[in-house]
């Protein structure tokens, strides 16, 4: 039976450490995250609220900017310009996805890289890829933190990342490489995904398909990290991994909910505090 990697407990521990650091260094009045939400997507509203609550918990400021669904690109860009130039704002987060009339890549590039706490700006992506300091995308940073705090070594291990998105798969591969893992990035066009996956000591699944990965993909004793989150017909949440099936073969596994999800916010707070 696999060891359960408790992301909820680990994320609470990180937030408590950040809270203590903010208090000790007197950073409370010096840090403020601007959270920008365009439109009224219910999932995005939940995420944004959780981010604001986390700021409050850690003891840093947050300011919310909620714009209507019909907002034009220029209007959003001029808000970002204003936030970039406002010294009281130390982090800027524009919740994705954006409505179709707004180009996400244009918006991401407009955020000043030194306030880009999501780590999405090409400058921060580039820094990660050449091993320089910079903001790192929160979900993959959270996965690394889960592995470290669960004492699961990466060095020399076969790591397979399933998914190649800019937000998760690609930065995940870079981070595992930085930890001296041997990294394979698999995706929807990968041939023999099952065989590729079965080589892995550590599998990070960000494929976007509910319960896609079953025990046939997993080597005995492997660590399985599930980045997916889906709402099933019965209202319950599940990941990209068929947890009940994989649990009996894996060495360690993250649950959904309560695995990677809470870590994303903890790492956002870490980016805000160490900005
Ligand atoms: N939408 C889904 N995940 C994220 C994230 O990590 N940051 C932002 N800004 N939007 C998201």
Short mmCIF file of N, CA and C in Angstrom, two decimals, residues 1-2 162 193-200 203 205 211-222 224 240-251 253:
data_model
loop_
_atom_site.label_atom_id
_atom_site.label_comp_id
_atom_site.label_asym_id
_atom_site.label_seq_id
_atom_site.Cartn_x
_atom_site.Cartn_y
_atom_site.Cartn_z
N UNK A 1 0.83 -1.21 0.00
CA UNK A 1 0.00 0.00 0.00
C UNK A 1 0.87 1.26 0.00
N UNK A 2 0.52 2.20 -0.83
CA UNK A 2 1.35 3.40 -0.99
C UNK A 2 1.26 4.32 0.23
N UNK A 162 3.84 13.66 -17.63
CA UNK A 162 2.85 13.47 -18.71
C UNK A 162 2.08 14.78 -18.86
N UNK A 193 2.73 5.04 -24.42
CA UNK A 193 2.76 5.82 -23.18
C UNK A 193 2.90 4.90 -21.95
N UNK A 194 2.20 3.76 -22.04
CA UNK A 194 2.23 2.85 -20.89
C UNK A 194 3.66 2.38 -20.60
N UNK A 195 4.37 2.02 -21.65
CA UNK A 195 5.75 1.54 -21.46
C UNK A 195 6.66 2.66 -20.97
N UNK A 196 6.49 3.85 -21.52
CA UNK A 196 7.32 5.00 -21.12
C UNK A 196 7.09 5.29 -19.63
N UNK A 197 5.83 5.29 -19.26
CA UNK A 197 5.43 5.60 -17.89
C UNK A 197 5.94 4.55 -16.91
N UNK A 198 5.93 3.33 -17.35
CA UNK A 198 6.30 2.21 -16.48
C UNK A 198 7.79 2.20 -16.12
N UNK A 199 8.58 2.97 -16.87
CA UNK A 199 10.01 3.08 -16.55
C UNK A 199 10.25 3.96 -15.33
N UNK A 200 9.25 4.81 -15.03
CA UNK A 200 9.50 5.92 -14.11
C UNK A 200 9.57 5.52 -12.64
N UNK A 203 6.42 9.72 -11.38
CA UNK A 203 5.53 10.10 -12.48
C UNK A 203 4.74 11.32 -12.06
N UNK A 205 1.61 13.46 -13.33
CA UNK A 205 0.54 13.32 -14.32
C UNK A 205 -0.25 14.62 -14.43
N UNK A 211 -9.04 10.00 -14.25
CA UNK A 211 -8.68 8.59 -13.94
C UNK A 211 -8.02 7.86 -15.10
N UNK A 212 -7.25 8.59 -15.91
CA UNK A 212 -6.64 8.00 -17.11
C UNK A 212 -5.54 7.00 -16.77
N UNK A 213 -4.76 7.29 -15.74
CA UNK A 213 -3.60 6.45 -15.40
C UNK A 213 -4.01 5.37 -14.40
N UNK A 214 -3.90 4.11 -14.82
CA UNK A 214 -4.21 3.01 -13.90
C UNK A 214 -2.92 2.24 -13.58
N UNK A 215 -3.05 1.15 -12.84
CA UNK A 215 -1.86 0.43 -12.35
C UNK A 215 -0.99 -0.11 -13.47
N UNK A 216 -1.55 -0.29 -14.64
CA UNK A 216 -0.76 -0.84 -15.75
C UNK A 216 0.34 0.14 -16.22
N UNK A 217 0.24 1.41 -15.84
CA UNK A 217 1.21 2.42 -16.24
C UNK A 217 2.33 2.61 -15.20
N UNK A 218 2.17 1.95 -14.05
CA UNK A 218 3.02 2.31 -12.91
C UNK A 218 3.92 1.15 -12.49
N UNK A 219 5.22 1.49 -12.34
CA UNK A 219 6.18 0.50 -11.83
C UNK A 219 5.96 0.32 -10.33
N UNK A 220 6.14 -0.89 -9.85
CA UNK A 220 5.94 -1.14 -8.42
C UNK A 220 6.86 -0.24 -7.58
N UNK A 221 6.27 0.45 -6.62
CA UNK A 221 7.05 1.30 -5.72
C UNK A 221 7.26 2.72 -6.20
N UNK A 222 6.78 3.05 -7.40
CA UNK A 222 7.00 4.40 -7.95
C UNK A 222 6.22 5.46 -7.17
N UNK A 224 3.81 8.62 -7.42
CA UNK A 224 2.83 9.10 -8.40
C UNK A 224 2.24 10.43 -7.93
N UNK A 240 -6.25 12.83 -12.48
CA UNK A 240 -5.93 12.14 -13.74
C UNK A 240 -5.55 10.68 -13.48
N UNK A 241 -5.34 10.36 -12.19
CA UNK A 241 -4.91 9.02 -11.80
C UNK A 241 -6.10 8.28 -11.16
N UNK A 242 -6.25 7.03 -11.51
CA UNK A 242 -7.26 6.19 -10.87
C UNK A 242 -6.68 5.76 -9.52
N UNK A 243 -6.94 6.59 -8.52
CA UNK A 243 -6.29 6.46 -7.21
C UNK A 243 -6.47 5.06 -6.61
N UNK A 244 -7.71 4.57 -6.59
CA UNK A 244 -8.00 3.29 -5.92
C UNK A 244 -7.21 2.15 -6.58
N UNK A 245 -7.02 2.24 -7.89
CA UNK A 245 -6.31 1.19 -8.62
C UNK A 245 -4.79 1.30 -8.44
N UNK A 246 -4.27 2.54 -8.48
CA UNK A 246 -2.82 2.77 -8.47
C UNK A 246 -2.23 2.65 -7.06
N UNK A 247 -3.04 2.98 -6.07
CA UNK A 247 -2.59 3.01 -4.68
C UNK A 247 -1.90 1.71 -4.25
N UNK A 248 -2.39 0.57 -4.78
CA UNK A 248 -1.85 -0.71 -4.31
C UNK A 248 -0.51 -1.05 -4.96
N UNK A 249 -0.12 -0.36 -6.01
CA UNK A 249 1.17 -0.65 -6.65
C UNK A 249 2.21 0.45 -6.41
N UNK A 250 1.76 1.69 -6.22
CA UNK A 250 2.69 2.82 -6.04
C UNK A 250 3.39 2.74 -4.69
N UNK A 251 4.56 3.41 -4.59
CA UNK A 251 5.26 3.52 -3.30
C UNK A 251 4.73 4.70 -2.51
N UNK A 253 1.87 8.30 -3.16
CA UNK A 253 0.89 8.87 -4.10
C UNK A 253 0.21 10.09 -3.48
#
